[in-house]
Amino acid sequence: MKTWLALITVFLCISCDDGGITIESFDFDQATLNYCYQEQGYLFYVLNDAEIEAVLAQVTLDPTVLLNDGVYSIVLNGSSQKVVYRIFDQSVTQDYFCSAIPPTSPLIRDEYTADSGIVELTSNIDYDDFDGLTQIQESPLATDTDEDGIPNYYDLDDDGDNVPTLFELDLFNTDGDNDPLTNPLDTDGDGVPNYLDPDDDGDGILTINEDSNGDLDPTNDISDTEIGADYLNPEVAEGFNTLAYREHTYEVTSDLTVILRDLVLVRSGEEIIKDILILGVLPRFLTQDVVMTPTLD
């Protein structure tokens, strides 16, 4: 009987052991990644379901590096780049982590600091020109109809005629299918929709040059009010030498995945070793509005 009790005791100790120490659970599989920005840099953190354990990663970095696709690795140094695992004496709320003044409760029962490891930040970049078309609708993504250096999927004027793509689609949705590409405008009926046609009315004058007032906007140059803008009126075929594209804008967003690798957490000689700990994903972690004017060759 004593032998069985001894074996049971050994089994129970092993079952809650990680790296030679006894910890609460270290289970963050279902945790939601959150973050805040502080004077010390970015603080990424996860809180377990019981709300008494947390992993915190504090890093300093230039956030603009995360506006490019790729992996950015930060080696922990215990000061400006550090990770801690905390166990609290009672449940803790999200407000605890980003308070300007540290709250007096709950108390930190145990804390382990990373002696070594890497914070891996993977940035997945997306672009949006808000032209009414999705990236799938503008595939393949390398397509650049007007060859202005901006791929169609984030070029607000795909054909480079100074009329935004948004104004050259199925504007009236007469078929009711809410798909801008099923019946896009094709003024001259040549089979090329206006948003990809540099000469929308087929009069031999490029749309970009049917800009009599020279304001880089062909939509407000109207000789016949009954028909509309000159670039849609084949009876008006007077061209002007337009020397520039209109200003372009698009949005860049970064979805961020935070992973801890080769993590060694220590406290008074005790260790928790984790080869990999996926903290989670932060959709639209960063956004940037880009304003630029492509060169008209």
Tab-separated table of C-alpha atoms in Angstrom:
chain	number	residue	atom	x	y	z
A	1	MET	CA	0.000	0.000	0.000
A	2	LYS	CA	2.827	2.414	0.866
A	3	THR	CA	4.438	1.634	-2.475
A	4	TRP	CA	1.267	2.567	-4.372
A	5	LEU	CA	0.913	5.844	-2.429
A	6	ALA	CA	4.495	6.724	-3.230
A	7	LEU	CA	3.971	6.054	-6.937
A	8	ILE	CA	0.786	8.143	-6.992
A	9	THR	CA	2.589	11.024	-5.294
A	10	VAL	CA	5.436	10.891	-7.830
A	11	PHE	CA	2.945	10.824	-10.741
A	12	LEU	CA	1.060	13.850	-9.442
A	13	CYS	CA	4.276	15.844	-9.074
A	14	ILE	CA	5.434	14.987	-12.583
A	15	SER	CA	2.060	15.847	-14.143
A	16	CYS	CA	2.264	19.480	-13.065
A	17	ASP	CA	5.958	19.913	-13.722
A	18	ASP	CA	7.462	21.895	-16.624
A	19	GLY	CA	11.232	22.160	-16.815
A	20	GLY	CA	11.752	20.889	-13.282
A	21	ILE	CA	9.406	23.252	-11.416
A	22	THR	CA	5.804	23.264	-10.330
A	23	ILE	CA	3.662	25.932	-12.014
A	24	GLU	CA	-0.034	26.690	-12.229
A	25	SER	CA	-0.878	25.633	-15.794
A	26	PHE	CA	0.992	27.728	-18.367
A	27	ASP	CA	-1.926	27.139	-20.708
A	28	PHE	CA	-2.425	30.048	-23.105
A	29	ASP	CA	-3.765	28.130	-26.103
A	30	GLN	CA	-7.137	29.901	-25.986
A	31	ALA	CA	-5.812	33.260	-24.814
A	32	THR	CA	-6.428	36.446	-26.775
A	33	LEU	CA	-3.432	38.585	-27.633
A	34	ASN	CA	-3.647	42.227	-26.598
A	35	TYR	CA	-1.201	45.085	-26.577
A	36	CYS	CA	-0.636	48.663	-25.533
A	37	TYR	CA	2.019	51.259	-26.194
A	38	GLN	CA	3.955	52.620	-23.230
A	39	GLU	CA	7.010	54.821	-22.750
A	40	GLN	CA	9.130	51.678	-22.662
A	41	GLY	CA	7.757	50.497	-26.008
A	42	TYR	CA	5.124	47.982	-27.039
A	43	LEU	CA	3.692	45.596	-24.471
A	44	PHE	CA	2.149	42.414	-25.868
A	45	TYR	CA	0.343	40.224	-23.360
A	46	VAL	CA	-1.934	37.212	-22.988
A	47	LEU	CA	-4.058	36.246	-19.998
A	48	ASN	CA	-5.129	32.662	-19.415
A	49	ASP	CA	-8.744	31.551	-18.970
A	50	ALA	CA	-8.480	31.563	-15.178
A	51	GLU	CA	-7.225	35.162	-15.374
A	52	ILE	CA	-4.472	34.577	-12.833
A	53	GLU	CA	-1.578	33.859	-15.207
A	54	ALA	CA	-0.108	36.138	-17.845
A	55	VAL	CA	2.775	36.243	-20.280
A	56	LEU	CA	4.046	39.710	-21.126
A	57	ALA	CA	6.489	40.655	-23.873
A	58	GLN	CA	7.862	44.185	-23.783
A	59	VAL	CA	9.829	45.292	-26.835
A	60	THR	CA	11.205	48.493	-28.281
A	61	LEU	CA	11.309	48.856	-32.049
A	62	ASP	CA	10.696	51.218	-34.922
A	63	PRO	CA	7.109	50.303	-35.887
A	64	THR	CA	7.661	51.304	-39.512
A	65	VAL	CA	9.595	48.060	-40.039
A	66	LEU	CA	6.274	46.270	-39.544
A	67	LEU	CA	4.772	48.028	-42.562
A	68	ASN	CA	6.613	45.578	-44.790
A	69	ASP	CA	5.912	41.886	-45.274
A	70	GLY	CA	8.332	39.736	-43.347
A	71	VAL	CA	9.605	38.431	-40.032
A	72	TYR	CA	11.244	40.738	-37.494
A	73	SER	CA	13.129	38.950	-34.709
A	74	ILE	CA	14.060	40.569	-31.406
A	75	VAL	CA	16.598	38.932	-29.091
A	76	LEU	CA	15.646	39.265	-25.439
A	77	ASN	CA	18.085	41.152	-23.216
A	78	GLY	CA	16.167	41.350	-19.945
A	79	SER	CA	15.731	45.124	-20.051
A	80	SER	CA	14.461	46.919	-23.151
A	81	GLN	CA	13.494	43.586	-24.714
A	82	LYS	CA	12.041	41.260	-22.116
A	83	VAL	CA	9.435	38.602	-21.409
A	84	VAL	CA	7.926	37.733	-18.032
A	85	TYR	CA	5.488	35.098	-16.830
A	86	ARG	CA	3.374	36.221	-13.878
A	87	ILE	CA	1.094	34.381	-11.508
A	88	PHE	CA	-1.309	36.587	-9.561
A	89	ASP	CA	-2.997	35.962	-6.225
A	90	GLN	CA	-6.428	36.601	-7.775
A	91	SER	CA	-8.018	37.254	-11.149
A	92	VAL	CA	-6.732	40.239	-13.078
A	93	THR	CA	-8.437	42.380	-15.729
A	94	GLN	CA	-7.065	43.702	-19.005
A	95	ASP	CA	-6.839	47.202	-17.490
A	96	TYR	CA	-4.089	46.044	-15.164
A	97	PHE	CA	-1.461	45.759	-17.876
A	98	CYS	CA	-1.706	49.186	-19.473
A	99	SER	CA	-2.298	51.381	-16.439
A	100	ALA	CA	-0.073	54.437	-16.189
A	101	ILE	CA	0.106	53.835	-12.422
A	102	PRO	CA	0.581	50.172	-11.424
A	103	PRO	CA	-2.483	49.001	-9.473
A	104	THR	CA	-2.035	47.814	-5.895
A	105	SER	CA	-4.008	44.647	-6.539
A	106	PRO	CA	-3.960	41.898	-7.450
A	107	LEU	CA	-0.586	41.003	-6.041
A	108	ILE	CA	2.055	39.191	-8.047
A	109	ARG	CA	2.469	35.810	-6.383
A	110	ASP	CA	5.279	34.572	-8.619
A	111	GLU	CA	7.217	36.021	-11.530
A	112	TYR	CA	9.604	34.386	-13.966
A	113	THR	CA	11.811	36.468	-16.239
A	114	ALA	CA	13.153	35.306	-19.576
A	115	ASP	CA	16.864	34.642	-19.374
A	116	SER	CA	16.979	34.085	-23.127
A	117	GLY	CA	14.699	33.797	-26.117
A	118	ILE	CA	13.386	35.567	-29.175
A	119	VAL	CA	10.262	37.602	-29.870
A	120	GLU	CA	9.275	36.900	-33.457
A	121	LEU	CA	6.983	39.449	-35.109
A	122	THR	CA	5.534	38.400	-38.458
A	123	SER	CA	3.917	41.167	-40.449
A	124	ASN	CA	1.368	40.371	-43.156
A	125	ILE	CA	0.753	43.476	-45.271
A	126	ASP	CA	-2.449	44.373	-47.078
A	127	TYR	CA	-3.189	47.303	-49.382
A	128	ASP	CA	-6.503	48.982	-50.135
A	129	ASP	CA	-7.274	51.756	-52.615
A	130	PHE	CA	-11.003	51.748	-51.793
A	131	ASP	CA	-11.861	51.615	-55.489
A	132	GLY	CA	-14.768	49.204	-55.060
A	133	LEU	CA	-12.826	46.117	-56.151
A	134	THR	CA	-11.335	43.376	-53.993
A	135	GLN	CA	-7.844	41.972	-54.453
A	136	ILE	CA	-9.377	38.797	-55.879
A	137	GLN	CA	-11.273	40.846	-58.466
A	138	GLU	CA	-8.049	42.593	-59.448
A	139	SER	CA	-5.924	39.437	-59.668
A	140	PRO	CA	-3.272	38.638	-60.659
A	141	LEU	CA	-1.836	41.079	-58.158
A	142	ALA	CA	1.146	41.985	-60.328
A	143	THR	CA	-1.137	43.521	-62.984
A	144	ASP	CA	-0.386	47.212	-63.587
A	145	THR	CA	-2.579	48.292	-66.505
A	146	ASP	CA	-1.286	51.853	-66.810
A	147	GLU	CA	2.322	50.897	-65.938
A	148	ASP	CA	2.587	53.698	-63.409
A	149	GLY	CA	4.408	51.516	-60.902
A	150	ILE	CA	1.331	50.906	-58.739
A	151	PRO	CA	-0.345	47.497	-59.158
A	152	ASN	CA	-4.060	47.678	-59.932
A	153	TYR	CA	-5.087	46.250	-56.574
A	154	TYR	CA	-3.988	49.399	-54.781
A	155	ASP	CA	-4.071	51.851	-57.694
A	156	LEU	CA	-7.146	54.055	-57.373
A	157	ASP	CA	-6.949	54.767	-61.134
A	158	ASP	CA	-6.181	51.459	-62.822
A	159	ASP	CA	-6.006	52.712	-66.415
A	160	GLY	CA	-4.232	55.990	-65.651
A	161	ASP	CA	-6.849	58.239	-67.276
A	162	ASN	CA	-7.234	60.497	-64.207
A	163	VAL	CA	-10.764	59.183	-63.642
A	164	PRO	CA	-10.826	57.035	-60.470
A	165	THR	CA	-11.707	53.377	-60.987
A	166	LEU	CA	-14.548	53.739	-58.487
A	167	PHE	CA	-16.367	56.056	-60.927
A	168	GLU	CA	-15.950	53.703	-63.895
A	169	LEU	CA	-17.586	50.524	-62.605
A	170	ASP	CA	-21.189	49.277	-62.452
A	171	LEU	CA	-22.212	52.407	-60.592
A	172	PHE	CA	-25.965	51.920	-60.723
A	173	ASN	CA	-26.070	48.179	-59.899
A	174	THR	CA	-29.015	47.751	-62.275
A	175	ASP	CA	-28.767	43.955	-62.067
A	176	GLY	CA	-28.940	44.066	-58.266
A	177	ASP	CA	-26.067	41.627	-57.749
A	178	ASN	CA	-23.807	44.117	-55.939
A	179	ASP	CA	-20.901	43.038	-58.150
A	180	PRO	CA	-19.182	46.050	-59.746
A	181	LEU	CA	-17.668	43.874	-62.479
A	182	THR	CA	-20.750	42.187	-63.949
A	183	ASN	CA	-21.822	45.280	-65.890
A	184	PRO	CA	-18.985	47.801	-65.677
A	185	LEU	CA	-19.290	50.925	-67.788
A	186	ASP	CA	-18.088	50.492	-71.388
A	187	THR	CA	-19.013	53.754	-73.091
A	188	ASP	CA	-17.555	52.983	-76.527
A	189	GLY	CA	-18.695	49.347	-76.511
A	190	ASP	CA	-15.258	48.048	-77.464
A	191	GLY	CA	-15.332	45.266	-74.893
A	192	VAL	CA	-12.839	47.021	-72.630
A	193	PRO	CA	-14.553	48.437	-69.523
A	194	ASN	CA	-13.977	52.114	-68.845
A	195	TYR	CA	-11.881	51.439	-65.749
A	196	LEU	CA	-9.304	49.671	-67.948
A	197	ASP	CA	-9.809	51.741	-71.122
A	198	PRO	CA	-7.551	54.804	-71.585
A	199	ASP	CA	-9.958	56.171	-74.256
A	200	ASP	CA	-13.410	55.693	-72.755
A	201	ASP	CA	-15.517	57.124	-75.592
A	202	GLY	CA	-13.364	55.791	-78.439
A	203	ASP	CA	-12.922	59.174	-80.118
A	204	GLY	CA	-9.174	58.808	-80.544
A	205	ILE	CA	-8.399	61.260	-77.741
A	206	LEU	CA	-7.105	59.717	-74.535
A	207	THR	CA	-9.416	60.372	-71.601
A	208	ILE	CA	-6.559	61.926	-69.622
A	209	ASN	CA	-6.186	64.556	-72.361
A	210	GLU	CA	-9.885	65.508	-72.453
A	211	ASP	CA	-9.196	67.923	-69.628
A	212	SER	CA	-9.778	71.393	-71.018
A	213	ASN	CA	-9.403	73.220	-67.701
A	214	GLY	CA	-6.171	71.395	-66.829
A	215	ASP	CA	-7.151	70.440	-63.278
A	216	LEU	CA	-6.297	66.740	-63.750
A	217	ASP	CA	-9.982	65.804	-63.527
A	218	PRO	CA	-11.697	64.970	-66.846
A	219	THR	CA	-15.054	64.463	-65.117
A	220	ASN	CA	-15.743	68.211	-64.813
A	221	ASP	CA	-14.971	69.200	-68.423
A	222	ILE	CA	-18.387	69.352	-70.067
A	223	SER	CA	-19.149	70.862	-73.478
A	224	ASP	CA	-22.649	69.374	-73.790
A	225	THR	CA	-24.564	69.221	-70.526
A	226	GLU	CA	-27.144	66.832	-71.999
A	227	ILE	CA	-24.498	64.189	-72.713
A	228	GLY	CA	-22.068	64.861	-69.889
A	229	ALA	CA	-18.312	64.947	-69.558
A	230	ASP	CA	-16.298	65.289	-72.765
A	231	TYR	CA	-14.347	62.093	-72.101
A	232	LEU	CA	-17.647	60.193	-72.486
A	233	ASN	CA	-18.806	62.185	-75.521
A	234	PRO	CA	-17.359	60.912	-78.840
A	235	GLU	CA	-18.584	64.090	-80.565
A	236	VAL	CA	-16.060	66.134	-78.592
A	237	ALA	CA	-12.598	65.097	-79.740
A	238	GLU	CA	-10.396	67.999	-78.693
A	239	GLY	CA	-7.261	66.959	-76.826
A	240	PHE	CA	-5.061	68.827	-74.382
A	241	ASN	CA	-1.546	67.839	-73.357
A	242	THR	CA	-1.924	66.629	-69.784
A	243	LEU	CA	1.491	66.296	-68.166
A	244	ALA	CA	0.690	64.681	-64.813
A	245	TYR	CA	-1.368	62.070	-63.027
A	246	ARG	CA	-3.692	63.092	-60.240
A	247	GLU	CA	-2.658	62.455	-56.640
A	248	HIS	CA	-3.054	58.846	-55.508
A	249	THR	CA	-3.867	57.555	-52.026
A	250	TYR	CA	-4.006	54.062	-50.587
A	251	GLU	CA	-3.974	52.419	-47.184
A	252	VAL	CA	-1.358	49.983	-45.925
A	253	THR	CA	-2.308	47.696	-43.024
A	254	SER	CA	-0.229	45.225	-41.057
A	255	ASP	CA	-1.655	42.092	-39.426
A	256	LEU	CA	0.850	41.075	-36.766
A	257	THR	CA	1.570	37.575	-35.436
A	258	VAL	CA	3.573	37.414	-32.193
A	259	ILE	CA	5.511	34.240	-31.359
A	260	LEU	CA	8.027	33.561	-28.587
A	261	ARG	CA	10.808	31.109	-29.446
A	262	ASP	CA	13.500	29.324	-27.430
A	263	LEU	CA	12.137	30.833	-24.243
A	264	VAL	CA	13.920	30.149	-20.953
A	265	LEU	CA	12.081	31.659	-17.988
A	266	VAL	CA	13.921	31.663	-14.658
A	267	ARG	CA	13.251	32.402	-11.016
A	268	SER	CA	15.682	31.594	-8.217
A	269	GLY	CA	17.373	28.888	-10.208
A	270	GLU	CA	14.122	27.349	-11.443
A	271	GLU	CA	13.395	27.202	-15.178
A	272	ILE	CA	10.466	27.013	-17.569
A	273	ILE	CA	11.596	26.141	-21.071
A	274	LYS	CA	9.318	26.692	-24.071
A	275	ASP	CA	10.550	26.033	-27.584
A	276	ILE	CA	7.622	27.962	-29.024
A	277	LEU	CA	4.731	29.932	-27.585
A	278	ILE	CA	2.292	31.474	-30.047
A	279	LEU	CA	0.786	34.534	-28.384
A	280	GLY	CA	-1.646	35.262	-31.220
A	281	VAL	CA	-2.529	37.597	-34.065
A	282	LEU	CA	-3.365	41.306	-33.991
A	283	PRO	CA	-5.430	42.248	-37.077
A	284	ARG	CA	-4.752	45.742	-38.423
A	285	PHE	CA	-2.026	46.293	-35.854
A	286	LEU	CA	-0.702	49.224	-37.879
A	287	THR	CA	-2.282	51.336	-40.592
A	288	GLN	CA	-0.712	53.986	-42.770
A	289	ASP	CA	-2.234	56.231	-45.404
A	290	VAL	CA	0.104	56.704	-48.343
A	291	VAL	CA	-0.250	59.787	-50.536
A	292	MET	CA	1.824	59.925	-53.702
A	293	THR	CA	1.714	60.956	-57.338
A	294	PRO	CA	3.072	58.495	-59.894
A	295	THR	CA	5.206	59.830	-62.718
A	296	LEU	CA	3.530	60.240	-66.097
A	297	ASP	CA	6.037	59.190	-68.743
